[in-house]
Amino acid sequence: MDLSSSRSIFGRSVGKLAPLAISLLFFLVLSALIPSTEAYDSLDPNGNITIKWDIMQWTPDGYVAVVTMFNFQQYRHIQAPGWTLGWTWAKKEVIWSMVGAQTTEQGDCSRFKGNTPHCCKKDPTVVDLLPGTPYNQQIANCCKGGVINSWVQDPANAASSFQVSVGAAGTTNKTVRVPKNFTLRAPGPGYTCGIAKIVKPTKFVTQDGRRTTQALMTWNVTCTYSQFLAQKTPTCCVSLSSFYNDTIVNCPTCTCGCQNNATQPGSCVEGDSPYLASAVNGAGKNSFTPLVQCTSHMCPIRVHWHVKLNYKEYWRVKIAITNFNYRMNYTQWNLVIQHPNLDNLTQLFSFNYKSLTPYGGINDTAMLWGVKYYNDLLMQAGPYGNVQSELLFKKDPSTFTFEKGWAFPRRIYFNGDNCVMPPPDSYPWLPNAASHLMSTSVMTLLTASAWLLIYYV
Ligand SMILES: *[C@@H]1O[C@H](CO)[C@@H](O)[C@H](O)[C@H]1NC(C)=O
Ligand SMILES: *[C@@H]1O[C@H](CO)[C@@H](O)[C@H](O)[C@H]1NC(C)=O
Ligand SMILES: *[C@@H]1O[C@H](CO)[C@@H](O)[C@H](O)[C@H]1NC(C)=O
Ligand SMILES: *[C@@H]1O[C@H](CO)[C@@H](O)[C@H](O)[C@H]1NC(C)=O
Ligand SMILES: *[C@@H]1O[C@H](CO)[C@@H](O)[C@H](O)[C@H]1NC(C)=O
Ligand SMILES: *[C@@H]1O[C@H](CO)[C@@H](O)[C@H](O)[C@H]1NC(C)=O
Ligand SMILES: *[C@@H]1O[C@H](CO)[C@@H](O)[C@H](O)[C@H]1NC(C)=O
Ligand SMILES: *[C@@H]1O[C@H](CO)[C@@H](O)[C@H](O)[C@H]1NC(C)=O
Ligand SMILES: CC(=O)N[C@H]1CO[C@H](CO)[C@@H](O)[C@@H]1O
């Protein structure tokens, strides 16, 4: 691009829209700061994973405990390949056996004669068992390959448990020592765990509901997620279009990486390449590293927001999520959207919906996810690699406008990860006054052509 033309665009936008530019700049600076400065998620300030150890039984040289991880995060779930939990023993404890999980390494058990423990490491690393584990090796809430759903989406599957028999440990609540230095990877980095605290013993209600039993001793550990710690490159971007302007604002170029055949051949594959199948099944097949379709943004996930129709009292948005990753079926995907009109969402088609109120009262944030067995699976890249929905909003006359990009979302998360928005000064503009005179049929035509373009771009 030559300098003079870029200057003239800049000059025009500042001249016409100085207040807008300033507010958008403020917004841009703010949103650029958010991911790096906050240690917690402002849309889910109390979100955490709590790990609870319930000692169920003392043994001659230790205890048997049931360890349960509760995912108290509204929308961040743990997907395949699942969680990895680690800790450091306070003394010389060993793990005699486990049910519903296993350690990744046995370690050096040479000091034991006869019975050998399951794990003798000072800092064991535990993973879940896979689905299909024989029943006699299972306990409730185990064996899901480390997958844990989010609290809002599927509370019945928001926990994961295993049982551990610990030896060479204390055998009373006075002599037992709580493990230290808990670490949780889910599956990558991002979680920080606090210290284990002894809490009131958990009470369990028997199946008939007529009696409670209680743990002999309980401790809790709380782990919180920080996008900053996860240090991920973006994995998701947002593109925009509207009925009132035929510009389609694509995801920013190189949002998640750049096509670079020279330094990184095979960083992406063309959708129509004859080598697609061999690339998908080639090296890295089981690594969970994305293999993306070649696009200008190179993101595994794109969310498209199209302002589709304008009625007298309502307006309508179409959302499409496209998967460009050939190596990932996103099970139980979710989307978090922030837009001021979400407090008057009238109807939502073919997705589930829950309003999130991170700041108590202002429900401008909502979580969207797929309908079970219908579109809760976002398939790998290809003809089925997308899901879509439409949202119908009621206009609040005091705030509603199509001007200044108001109709576009303020923030979007896919599976808890921030989706990169295009720069606000590139948003499709409302043409001056012309739109009011535009007939419905022209609008529909524009809408249709915008969608055609989306699919063939
Ligand atoms: C963890 O989340 C639960 C459920 O939202 C909440 O009750 C608890 O206070 C949280 N714990 C911490 C340490 O934030
Ligand atoms: C330990 O057990 C005794 C009774 O056996 C109980 O009184 C005490 O509160 C327990 N202490 C802790 C920390 O659980
Ligand atoms: C805690 O765990 C981390 C990672 O496993 C390790 O780097 C660190 O040294 C451990 N700290 C202590 C005090 O054991
Ligand atoms: C410990 O964790 C359990 C499970 O999340 C929770 O019910 C209990 O309230 C927690 N206890 C404390 C003191 O945080
Ligand atoms: C990268 O390589 C692929 C396949 O080898 C090719 O289709 C694509 O056009 C190349 N991209 C660039 C930017 O050279
Ligand atoms: C995604 O699911 C489809 C259908 O269940 C399956 O054929 C495909 O292999 C899966 N892809 C991946 C990457 O797991
Ligand atoms: C937003 O909150 C208000 C009051 O708290 C409630 O009446 C309204 O139904 C909520 N809107 C949505 C879309 O959940
Ligand atoms: C559509 O929006 C773009 C900004 O993205 C603007 O440059 C263009 O002038 C707008 N089109 C019309 C017809 O106003
Ligand atoms: C037009 C309309 O119904 N506006 C409502 C949108 O929601 C807010 C908060 O719930 C109400 O105050 C408005 O009256």
PDB file of C-alpha atoms in Angstrom, residues 305-306 308-309 311 313-319 337 341-355 366-369 371 388-395:
ATOM      1  CA  TRP A 305     -20.880 -12.069  12.853  1.00  0.00           C
ATOM      2  CA  HIS A 306     -23.316 -10.882  10.204  1.00  0.00           C
ATOM      3  CA  LYS A 308     -28.574  -9.640   8.858  1.00  0.00           C
ATOM      4  CA  LEU A 309     -31.865  -7.799   9.116  1.00  0.00           C
ATOM      5  CA  TYR A 311     -37.073  -4.785  11.664  1.00  0.00           C
ATOM      6  CA  GLU A 313     -38.585  -3.244  16.831  1.00  0.00           C
ATOM      7  CA  TYR A 314     -36.060  -5.989  16.367  1.00  0.00           C
ATOM      8  CA  TRP A 315     -32.830  -6.730  14.571  1.00  0.00           C
ATOM      9  CA  ARG A 316     -31.256 -10.006  13.634  1.00  0.00           C
ATOM     10  CA  VAL A 317     -27.703 -11.363  13.627  1.00  0.00           C
ATOM     11  CA  LYS A 318     -26.351 -14.521  12.057  1.00  0.00           C
ATOM     12  CA  ILE A 319     -23.368 -16.220  13.668  1.00  0.00           C
ATOM     13  CA  ILE A 337     -20.189 -13.030  23.546  1.00  0.00           C
ATOM     14  CA  ASN A 341     -27.996  -5.698  23.374  1.00  0.00           C
ATOM     15  CA  LEU A 342     -27.638  -9.164  24.904  1.00  0.00           C
ATOM     16  CA  ASP A 343     -29.818  -7.953  27.786  1.00  0.00           C
ATOM     17  CA  ASN A 344     -32.724  -7.960  25.334  1.00  0.00           C
ATOM     18  CA  LEU A 345     -32.076 -11.142  23.408  1.00  0.00           C
ATOM     19  CA  THR A 346     -35.542 -12.245  22.319  1.00  0.00           C
ATOM     20  CA  GLN A 347     -34.828 -15.449  20.493  1.00  0.00           C
ATOM     21  CA  LEU A 348     -31.926 -17.706  19.685  1.00  0.00           C
ATOM     22  CA  PHE A 349     -32.134 -20.429  17.077  1.00  0.00           C
ATOM     23  CA  SER A 350     -30.491 -23.858  17.345  1.00  0.00           C
ATOM     24  CA  PHE A 351     -27.980 -23.021  20.089  1.00  0.00           C
ATOM     25  CA  ASN A 352     -28.306 -23.141  23.863  1.00  0.00           C
ATOM     26  CA  TYR A 353     -27.974 -19.884  25.740  1.00  0.00           C
ATOM     27  CA  LYS A 354     -27.251 -18.616  29.217  1.00  0.00           C
ATOM     28  CA  SER A 355     -26.764 -15.058  30.317  1.00  0.00           C
ATOM     29  CA  ALA A 366     -23.909 -14.543  27.234  1.00  0.00           C
ATOM     30  CA  MET A 367     -22.661 -18.021  26.722  1.00  0.00           C
ATOM     31  CA  LEU A 368     -23.797 -20.002  23.663  1.00  0.00           C
ATOM     32  CA  TRP A 369     -23.270 -23.684  23.025  1.00  0.00           C
ATOM     33  CA  VAL A 371     -27.659 -28.550  21.184  1.00  0.00           C
ATOM     34  CA  GLN A 388     -24.465 -21.554  12.789  1.00  0.00           C
ATOM     35  CA  SER A 389     -27.269 -19.757  14.532  1.00  0.00           C
ATOM     36  CA  GLU A 390     -29.345 -16.608  14.403  1.00  0.00           C
ATOM     37  CA  LEU A 391     -30.035 -14.181  17.220  1.00  0.00           C
ATOM     38  CA  LEU A 392     -33.049 -11.897  17.394  1.00  0.00           C
ATOM     39  CA  PHE A 393     -32.595  -8.789  19.550  1.00  0.00           C
ATOM     40  CA  LYS A 394     -35.216  -6.344  20.767  1.00  0.00           C
ATOM     41  CA  LYS A 395     -34.148  -2.768  20.155  1.00  0.00           C
TER      42      LYS A 395
END
